[in-house]
């Protein structure tokens, strides 16, 4: 496999054995990523798991976690994946982290066959991806790696070989490493004793690119559960039929992080006072975007920003809570058309917009760095180039054009494509 490179980004991996870690010191030493031991087997969770994840995240490292595999059957592997996925929920799920979850499969104390090793590995990886929605990567040792067949080469390899000069060996499943754990005896400021040292095959930008989530604006609230949409609804506390001025979103845990959906300037970051435009909203962070709309994050347990501060999209602005009049821990997110008077509050629905559509439009019109622009067009208006084909297929009832809003299923689409192909064949 390939050698180490000077500009490759550096990281560490830790477990309870590193004790209490000063993550700011680790970051200051240019360790940009960390994999943190989460679980092992079907029941064990590392006692420092949550503290390590929170510490590394708050110091600004890119964070992933790993699970030490003990299973010798597919059923046991699935049970281990479930235990790992469940533990990940404590920190907001695998999607809350920048780096993927890891299967640490490195020994074979019960002497199962190579075939069985691959069955166990695939059962764990498939189940873990199903439960977390994130494709895992594989950690293993230089010699144990030879057990894995080429059916696993689609997973990134994180390999251990403690040497600066001897590169990891080529394997049936891999000819390159994605991450190389090149030492188990590293010294890093902020950590007492030895720590494992790792190198990613590329720069920090490359690392972000490889695992960074594409901003998919088809669901601006990815990672949140929407518990109450915008519009008319029965109020959860009063029971009255009332207009809901925003959307209610829930993250886990109850005091989970709230990040800005849109960049802008903080205009309010405290308990909402009655008559201010934020009465009953609890602790409110309000952010004015570049179009003059006000983004309201309500019922927080704490605000993490100050008035006047500029925040970036995705920046941590506070913690979820249930302050004000609230039916439990959630984020009430509302987008107001104006910022004053009364922070743009209106008694009617006139002053607010539907937040999901606002975000989709916002990023469609002004793509920010790293975003894919989203363009939305009215599919009920047939494009010029397709007019005659549309007229023909609707006349033949391949499409039912009388159901505005109805989605075409993949099966319906397949029938159409298949018929079109035959039509083209006949025309020669
Ligand atoms: Zn609400």
Short mmCIF file of C-alpha atoms and ligand atoms in Angstrom, two decimals:
data_model
loop_
_atom_site.label_atom_id
_atom_site.label_comp_id
_atom_site.label_asym_id
_atom_site.label_seq_id
_atom_site.Cartn_x
_atom_site.Cartn_y
_atom_site.Cartn_z
CA UNK A 1 0.00 0.00 0.00
CA UNK A 2 0.95 3.66 -0.22
CA UNK A 3 3.43 5.38 2.14
CA UNK A 4 2.67 8.23 4.53
CA UNK A 5 2.78 11.77 3.15
CA UNK A 6 3.93 15.03 4.72
CA UNK A 7 0.69 16.90 4.25
CA UNK A 8 -1.65 14.13 5.35
CA UNK A 9 -3.95 15.21 8.17
CA UNK A 10 -3.25 13.70 11.62
CA UNK A 11 -5.60 12.22 14.18
CA UNK A 12 -5.85 9.96 17.21
CA UNK A 13 -8.10 7.24 18.56
CA UNK A 14 -8.94 6.90 22.23
CA UNK A 15 -10.83 4.88 24.81
CA UNK A 16 -11.20 4.91 28.60
CA UNK A 17 -7.51 4.03 28.86
CA UNK A 18 -6.50 7.59 27.96
CA UNK A 19 -8.39 8.87 31.01
CA UNK A 20 -9.54 12.46 31.08
CA UNK A 21 -8.39 14.24 27.94
CA UNK A 22 -7.66 17.94 27.42
CA UNK A 23 -9.15 18.14 23.94
CA UNK A 24 -8.17 21.76 23.35
CA UNK A 25 -4.53 20.77 23.86
CA UNK A 26 -4.99 17.87 21.43
CA UNK A 27 -6.44 20.22 18.82
CA UNK A 28 -3.66 22.76 19.40
CA UNK A 29 -1.21 19.96 18.53
CA UNK A 30 -2.82 19.79 15.07
CA UNK A 31 -4.67 16.53 15.68
CA UNK A 32 -7.70 17.27 13.53
CA UNK A 33 -9.72 14.09 13.94
CA UNK A 34 -10.45 11.51 16.61
CA UNK A 35 -12.08 8.10 16.67
CA UNK A 36 -13.60 7.37 20.05
CA UNK A 37 -14.29 3.94 21.48
CA UNK A 38 -18.03 3.54 21.90
CA UNK A 39 -18.88 -0.09 22.47
CA UNK A 40 -17.74 -3.69 22.48
CA UNK A 41 -19.71 -6.91 22.14
CA UNK A 42 -23.43 -6.86 22.83
CA UNK A 43 -23.53 -4.92 26.11
CA UNK A 44 -20.33 -3.01 26.89
CA UNK A 45 -20.15 0.76 26.48
CA UNK A 46 -16.92 2.62 27.14
CA UNK A 47 -17.51 4.74 30.28
CA UNK A 48 -15.71 7.74 28.71
CA UNK A 49 -17.54 7.49 25.39
CA UNK A 50 -19.98 10.40 25.76
CA UNK A 51 -17.51 12.69 27.56
CA UNK A 52 -14.87 12.05 24.90
CA UNK A 53 -17.27 12.73 22.02
CA UNK A 54 -18.52 15.95 23.60
CA UNK A 55 -15.00 17.12 24.47
CA UNK A 56 -13.58 16.41 21.02
CA UNK A 57 -16.53 18.05 19.28
CA UNK A 58 -16.40 21.16 21.41
CA UNK A 59 -12.67 21.49 20.74
CA UNK A 60 -13.45 21.46 17.02
CA UNK A 61 -12.10 18.05 16.02
CA UNK A 62 -13.78 15.89 13.41
CA UNK A 63 -15.19 12.98 15.37
CA UNK A 64 -16.02 9.36 14.67
CA UNK A 65 -16.58 6.34 16.92
CA UNK A 66 -15.70 2.66 16.85
CA UNK A 67 -17.10 -0.65 18.02
CA UNK A 68 -14.88 -3.60 18.98
CA UNK A 69 -16.43 -6.69 17.40
CA UNK A 70 -16.59 -9.99 19.27
CA UNK A 71 -19.30 -11.84 17.33
CA UNK A 72 -18.76 -15.27 15.79
CA UNK A 73 -22.15 -15.55 14.07
CA UNK A 74 -24.28 -13.30 11.87
CA UNK A 75 -26.98 -13.15 14.56
CA UNK A 76 -24.50 -12.05 17.21
CA UNK A 77 -23.02 -9.51 14.78
CA UNK A 78 -26.46 -7.98 14.27
CA UNK A 79 -27.02 -7.81 18.01
CA UNK A 80 -23.68 -6.00 18.38
CA UNK A 81 -24.61 -3.54 15.64
CA UNK A 82 -27.87 -2.83 17.49
CA UNK A 83 -26.01 -2.21 20.75
CA UNK A 84 -23.57 0.16 19.00
CA UNK A 85 -26.34 2.03 17.18
CA UNK A 86 -28.31 2.39 20.41
CA UNK A 87 -25.29 3.83 22.22
CA UNK A 88 -24.74 6.28 19.38
CA UNK A 89 -28.20 7.70 20.04
CA UNK A 90 -26.80 9.11 23.28
CA UNK A 91 -24.74 11.57 21.26
CA UNK A 92 -27.42 12.29 18.68
CA UNK A 93 -26.82 9.34 16.35
CA UNK A 94 -24.08 8.51 13.84
CA UNK A 95 -25.31 11.31 11.59
CA UNK A 96 -24.50 13.89 14.25
CA UNK A 97 -20.79 13.14 13.78
CA UNK A 98 -18.56 14.09 10.87
CA UNK A 99 -16.79 10.72 10.57
CA UNK A 100 -18.47 7.36 9.95
CA UNK A 101 -18.95 4.60 12.52
CA UNK A 102 -16.28 1.89 12.55
CA UNK A 103 -16.26 -1.88 12.77
CA UNK A 104 -13.10 -2.80 14.70
CA UNK A 105 -12.56 -6.44 13.71
CA UNK A 106 -9.04 -7.49 14.57
CA UNK A 107 -8.86 -10.93 16.12
CA UNK A 108 -10.32 -14.42 16.05
CA UNK A 109 -10.11 -15.95 19.54
CA UNK A 110 -12.59 -18.73 18.69
CA UNK A 111 -10.85 -19.73 15.48
CA UNK A 112 -13.79 -19.37 13.10
CA UNK A 113 -13.17 -19.89 9.40
CA UNK A 114 -12.31 -17.15 6.93
CA UNK A 115 -15.70 -17.64 5.30
CA UNK A 116 -17.40 -17.18 8.65
CA UNK A 117 -15.32 -14.06 9.39
CA UNK A 118 -16.66 -12.49 6.22
CA UNK A 119 -20.24 -13.52 7.02
CA UNK A 120 -19.93 -11.95 10.47
CA UNK A 121 -18.34 -8.76 9.09
CA UNK A 122 -20.95 -8.28 6.39
CA UNK A 123 -23.82 -8.94 8.81
CA UNK A 124 -22.47 -6.30 11.19
CA UNK A 125 -21.75 -3.69 8.51
CA UNK A 126 -25.09 -4.09 6.75
CA UNK A 127 -27.09 -3.98 9.97
CA UNK A 128 -25.15 -0.98 11.29
CA UNK A 129 -25.73 0.97 8.08
CA UNK A 130 -29.42 0.07 8.17
CA UNK A 131 -29.74 1.30 11.76
CA UNK A 132 -27.64 4.46 11.52
CA UNK A 133 -28.06 5.51 7.89
CA UNK A 134 -24.29 5.89 7.59
CA UNK A 135 -21.93 3.57 5.71
CA UNK A 136 -19.32 2.31 8.19
CA UNK A 137 -15.61 1.80 7.65
CA UNK A 138 -13.45 -1.17 8.68
CA UNK A 139 -10.61 -1.04 11.20
CA UNK A 140 -8.26 -4.00 11.33
CA UNK A 141 -4.63 -5.05 11.69
CA UNK A 142 -2.10 -5.56 8.92
CA UNK A 143 -2.17 -9.37 9.12
CA UNK A 144 -5.82 -9.81 10.09
CA UNK A 145 -6.80 -7.79 6.98
CA UNK A 146 -5.95 -10.78 4.80
CA UNK A 147 -9.04 -12.56 6.16
CA UNK A 148 -11.39 -10.16 4.40
CA UNK A 149 -12.57 -10.99 0.90
CA UNK A 150 -12.99 -8.60 -2.02
CA UNK A 151 -16.69 -8.28 -1.17
CA UNK A 152 -15.59 -5.78 1.49
CA UNK A 153 -13.45 -3.58 -0.73
CA UNK A 154 -16.29 -1.08 -1.01
CA UNK A 155 -15.69 -0.14 2.63
CA UNK A 156 -12.87 2.24 3.48
CA UNK A 157 -9.94 0.62 5.25
CA UNK A 158 -8.44 1.93 8.49
CA UNK A 159 -5.42 -0.26 9.05
CA UNK A 160 -3.01 -0.72 11.93
CA UNK A 161 0.69 -1.22 11.29
CA UNK A 162 3.03 0.29 13.83
CA UNK A 163 5.85 1.56 11.68
CA UNK A 164 6.89 4.72 9.89
CA UNK A 165 8.69 2.89 7.15
CA UNK A 166 6.97 -0.45 6.61
CA UNK A 167 3.78 0.29 4.74
CA UNK A 168 0.70 -1.92 5.25
CA UNK A 169 0.64 -4.93 2.91
CA UNK A 170 -1.62 -5.18 -0.11
CA UNK A 171 -4.70 -7.25 0.66
CA UNK A 172 -7.31 -9.15 -1.36
CA UNK A 173 -9.87 -6.45 -0.49
CA UNK A 174 -7.66 -3.34 -0.53
CA UNK A 175 -4.56 -1.93 -2.24
CA UNK A 176 -4.71 1.42 -0.47
CA UNK A 177 -5.48 2.52 3.07
CA UNK A 178 -7.81 5.40 3.85
CA UNK A 179 -6.52 5.78 7.41
CA UNK A 180 -3.30 4.32 8.75
CA UNK A 181 -2.81 3.80 12.48
CA UNK A 182 0.98 3.97 12.41
CA UNK A 183 1.72 4.07 16.15
CA UNK A 184 0.26 2.83 19.41
CA UNK A 185 2.81 4.72 21.47
CA UNK A 186 2.27 8.33 20.50
CA UNK A 187 2.68 11.27 22.84
CA UNK A 188 0.16 14.05 22.43
CA UNK A 189 -0.29 17.12 24.65
CA UNK A 190 -3.46 16.87 26.71
CA UNK A 191 -3.20 13.08 27.05
CA UNK A 192 -1.42 11.27 29.86
CA UNK A 193 0.47 8.21 28.61
CA UNK A 194 0.47 6.67 25.15
CA UNK A 195 -2.10 7.17 22.46
CA UNK A 196 -2.68 5.68 19.00
CA UNK A 197 -1.64 7.93 16.13
CA UNK A 198 -3.39 7.96 12.79
CA UNK A 199 -3.00 9.57 9.42
CA UNK A 200 -5.71 10.09 6.82
CA UNK A 201 -4.78 9.65 3.16
CA UNK A 202 -5.08 13.35 2.27
CA UNK A 203 -5.48 16.83 3.69
CA UNK A 204 -8.09 18.05 6.17
CA UNK A 205 -10.07 19.37 3.20
CA UNK A 206 -9.90 15.93 1.59
CA UNK A 207 -11.10 14.33 4.82
CA UNK A 208 -14.06 16.70 5.01
CA UNK A 209 -14.84 16.06 1.38
CA UNK A 210 -14.71 12.29 1.79
CA UNK A 211 -17.10 12.08 4.71
CA UNK A 212 -18.68 15.51 4.85
CA UNK A 213 -22.38 15.29 4.25
CA UNK A 214 -23.55 16.87 1.04
CA UNK A 215 -25.99 19.57 2.01
CA UNK A 216 -29.21 18.08 0.75
CA UNK A 217 -31.80 20.82 0.81
CA UNK A 218 -34.63 18.44 -0.13
CA UNK A 219 -34.87 18.08 3.65
CA UNK A 220 -33.46 21.14 5.40
CA UNK A 221 -34.25 19.54 8.75
CA UNK A 222 -32.26 16.37 8.21
CA UNK A 223 -31.31 14.97 11.60
CA UNK A 224 -34.41 16.41 13.29
CA UNK A 225 -37.75 14.78 13.81
CA UNK A 226 -40.52 17.14 12.72
CA UNK A 227 -43.19 16.77 15.40
CA UNK A 228 -45.53 19.56 14.35
CA UNK A 229 -45.68 21.27 10.97
CA UNK A 230 -46.38 24.88 10.06
CA UNK A 231 -50.03 25.86 9.65
CA UNK A 232 -53.34 25.20 11.38
CA UNK A 233 -53.23 22.62 14.15
CA UNK A 234 -54.69 21.70 17.47
CA UNK A 235 -52.42 23.36 20.03
CA UNK A 236 -50.61 20.67 22.09
CA UNK A 237 -50.99 22.61 25.35
CA UNK A 238 -54.29 24.55 25.11
CA UNK A 239 -56.05 22.09 22.77
CA UNK A 240 -57.46 25.00 20.77
CA UNK A 241 -57.38 25.09 16.99
CA UNK A 242 -54.62 27.54 16.30
CA UNK A 243 -52.24 28.65 13.61
CA UNK A 244 -48.75 27.24 14.19
CA UNK A 245 -46.28 29.94 13.25
CA UNK A 246 -43.30 27.64 12.69
CA UNK A 247 -42.23 24.02 12.76
CA UNK A 248 -41.48 21.97 15.84
CA UNK A 249 -38.34 19.88 15.61
CA UNK A 250 -36.82 17.41 18.02
CA UNK A 251 -33.24 16.29 18.43
CA UNK A 252 -31.95 13.76 20.92
CA UNK A 253 -30.82 14.09 23.64
CA UNK A 254 -33.25 16.56 25.24
CA UNK A 255 -30.52 19.20 25.60
CA UNK A 256 -29.06 18.39 22.17
CA UNK A 257 -27.24 21.00 20.09
CA UNK A 258 -29.15 23.49 17.96
CA UNK A 259 -27.29 24.80 14.93
CA UNK A 260 -28.18 27.76 12.74
CA UNK A 261 -30.05 26.83 9.56
CA UNK A 262 -29.04 30.13 7.99
CA UNK A 263 -26.14 32.52 8.60
CA UNK A 264 -26.72 36.01 9.92
CA UNK A 265 -26.55 38.42 12.83
CA UNK A 266 -27.85 37.55 16.28
CA UNK A 267 -30.50 40.08 17.35
CA UNK A 268 -31.84 38.32 20.46
CA UNK A 269 -30.29 35.70 22.76
CA UNK A 270 -32.12 35.48 26.07
CA UNK A 271 -35.46 34.69 27.74
CA UNK A 272 -38.27 36.19 25.68
CA UNK A 273 -40.05 38.91 27.63
CA UNK A 274 -43.82 39.30 27.40
CA UNK A 275 -44.71 41.99 24.85
CA UNK A 276 -41.31 41.84 23.16
CA UNK A 277 -42.48 39.64 20.34
CA UNK A 278 -41.07 36.59 22.11
CA UNK A 279 -43.41 36.26 25.11
CA UNK A 280 -43.98 32.57 26.01
CA UNK A 281 -41.24 31.59 23.55
CA UNK A 282 -38.81 30.84 26.40
CA UNK A 283 -35.13 31.37 25.70
CA UNK A 284 -34.94 32.63 22.12
CA UNK A 285 -32.05 33.04 19.74
CA UNK A 286 -33.07 35.21 16.77
CA UNK A 287 -30.86 35.58 13.72
CA UNK A 288 -31.38 38.10 10.94
CA UNK A 289 -30.35 36.77 7.52
CA UNK A 290 -29.04 38.75 4.56
CA UNK A 291 -32.55 39.16 3.16
CA UNK A 292 -33.85 40.76 6.34
CA UNK A 293 -35.84 37.72 7.48
CA UNK A 294 -35.63 36.74 11.12
CA UNK A 295 -34.93 33.12 12.10
CA UNK A 296 -36.37 32.36 15.51
CA UNK A 297 -35.11 29.42 17.59
CA UNK A 298 -37.38 29.10 20.63
CA UNK A 299 -37.79 27.12 23.89
CA UNK A 300 -34.00 26.67 24.19
CA UNK A 301 -32.49 25.55 27.50
CA UNK A 302 -29.54 27.85 26.84
CA UNK A 303 -28.37 30.37 24.27
CA UNK A 304 -24.81 29.88 23.02
CA UNK A 305 -24.39 33.17 21.17
CA UNK A 306 -24.53 36.91 21.90
CA UNK A 307 -26.48 39.79 20.36
CA UNK A 308 -24.47 41.39 17.57
CA UNK A 309 -22.53 38.22 16.82
CA UNK A 310 -22.31 36.94 13.24
CA UNK A 311 -23.04 33.24 12.96
CA UNK A 312 -22.38 30.87 10.14
CA UNK A 313 -24.75 28.29 8.82
CA UNK A 314 -24.40 25.13 10.90
CA UNK A 315 -22.84 26.99 13.82
CA UNK A 316 -23.90 25.94 17.31
CA UNK A 317 -26.26 28.61 18.67
CA UNK A 318 -27.78 26.97 21.73
CA UNK A 319 -29.23 23.87 23.30
CA UNK A 320 -32.67 22.39 22.91
CA UNK A 321 -34.97 22.84 25.90
CA UNK A 322 -38.53 23.41 27.02
CA UNK A 323 -38.48 26.98 28.33
CA UNK A 324 -41.57 29.19 27.86
CA UNK A 325 -44.89 27.52 27.05
CA UNK A 326 -43.77 24.21 25.66
CA UNK A 327 -45.08 20.66 25.61
CA UNK A 328 -41.65 19.15 26.25
CA UNK A 329 -38.13 19.54 24.92
CA UNK A 330 -38.22 20.66 21.30
CA UNK A 331 -37.11 23.42 19.00
CA UNK A 332 -39.80 25.76 17.71
CA UNK A 333 -38.30 27.25 14.56
CA UNK A 334 -40.05 30.14 12.89
CA UNK A 335 -39.10 32.49 10.05
CA UNK A 336 -40.47 36.04 10.24
CA UNK A 337 -40.62 38.42 7.32
CA UNK A 338 -39.35 41.37 9.35
CA UNK A 339 -37.12 42.03 12.33
CA UNK A 340 -38.96 45.01 13.84
CA UNK A 341 -41.05 46.22 15.55
CA UNK A 342 -41.46 43.49 18.16
CA UNK A 343 -38.95 41.34 16.30
CA UNK A 344 -41.39 41.12 13.40
CA UNK A 345 -44.14 39.52 15.49
CA UNK A 346 -47.65 39.59 14.01
CA UNK A 347 -50.80 38.26 15.63
CA UNK A 348 -51.84 36.67 12.34
CA UNK A 349 -50.03 34.42 9.91
CA UNK A 350 -49.17 37.44 7.74
CA UNK A 351 -45.76 37.95 9.29
CA UNK A 352 -44.34 34.45 8.92
CA UNK A 353 -43.39 32.13 6.09
CA UNK A 354 -43.33 28.35 5.83
CA UNK A 355 -39.81 27.52 7.06
CA UNK A 356 -39.08 24.42 4.95
CA UNK A 357 -39.92 26.17 1.69
CA UNK A 358 -38.07 29.29 2.82
CA UNK A 359 -34.87 27.31 3.35
CA UNK A 360 -35.20 25.47 0.06
CA UNK A 361 -35.73 28.75 -1.79
CA UNK A 362 -33.03 30.51 0.19
CA UNK A 363 -30.37 28.01 -0.73
CA UNK A 364 -31.74 27.63 -4.25
CA UNK A 365 -31.25 31.32 -4.91
CA UNK A 366 -28.03 31.93 -3.06
CA UNK A 367 -25.98 28.78 -2.96
CA UNK A 368 -23.30 29.00 -0.31
CA UNK A 369 -19.89 27.45 -0.63
CA UNK A 370 -20.14 23.68 -0.71
CA UNK A 371 -23.84 23.66 -1.43
CA UNK A 372 -25.39 22.30 -4.53
CA UNK A 373 -27.83 24.86 -5.89
CA UNK A 374 -31.39 23.62 -5.79
CA UNK A 375 -33.63 24.65 -8.64
CA UNK A 376 -37.33 24.13 -8.43
CA UNK A 377 -39.61 24.34 -11.43
CA UNK A 378 -43.31 23.81 -11.90
CA UNK A 379 -43.61 20.29 -13.29
CA UNK A 380 -47.15 20.99 -14.45
CA UNK A 381 -45.70 23.27 -17.12
CA UNK A 382 -44.30 21.09 -19.89
CA UNK A 383 -40.93 22.11 -21.26
CA UNK A 384 -40.84 23.24 -24.91
CA UNK A 385 -38.62 20.39 -26.01
CA UNK A 386 -40.97 17.81 -24.51
CA UNK A 387 -44.30 19.28 -25.66
CA UNK A 388 -45.04 16.95 -28.56
CA UNK A 389 -43.90 13.84 -26.66
CA UNK A 390 -46.03 14.89 -23.71
CA UNK A 391 -49.09 15.45 -25.92
CA UNK A 392 -48.61 12.01 -27.45
CA UNK A 393 -48.07 10.01 -24.27
CA UNK A 394 -50.89 11.72 -22.41
CA UNK A 395 -53.19 11.05 -25.40
CA UNK A 396 -52.18 7.39 -25.14
CA UNK A 397 -52.81 7.57 -21.38
CA UNK A 398 -49.27 6.55 -20.47
CA UNK A 399 -49.43 9.49 -18.11
CA UNK A 400 -52.52 10.66 -16.36
CA UNK A 401 -52.12 14.41 -16.60
CA UNK A 402 -55.25 15.17 -14.60
CA UNK A 403 -53.75 14.57 -11.17
CA UNK A 404 -51.76 17.65 -10.26
CA UNK A 405 -49.47 16.89 -7.40
CA UNK A 406 -49.63 13.13 -7.93
CA UNK A 407 -46.20 11.58 -8.01
CA UNK A 408 -45.19 9.16 -10.71
CA UNK A 409 -43.93 5.94 -9.21
CA UNK A 410 -40.72 4.32 -10.39
CA UNK A 411 -42.80 1.49 -11.77
CA UNK A 412 -44.95 3.86 -13.80
CA UNK A 413 -41.79 5.53 -15.04
CA UNK A 414 -40.31 2.16 -15.99
CA UNK A 415 -43.40 1.33 -18.07
CA UNK A 416 -43.13 4.65 -19.88
CA UNK A 417 -39.43 4.29 -20.57
CA UNK A 418 -39.92 0.74 -21.76
CA UNK A 419 -42.70 1.78 -24.16
CA UNK A 420 -40.64 4.69 -25.41
CA UNK A 421 -37.75 2.36 -26.12
CA UNK A 422 -40.00 0.08 -28.15
CA UNK A 423 -41.37 3.12 -29.96
CA UNK A 424 -37.85 4.27 -30.82
CA UNK A 425 -36.94 0.75 -31.99
CA UNK A 426 -39.93 0.64 -34.31
CA UNK A 427 -39.01 4.00 -35.79
CA UNK A 428 -35.55 2.57 -36.50
ZN1 LIG B 1 -43.93 25.38 17.73
#
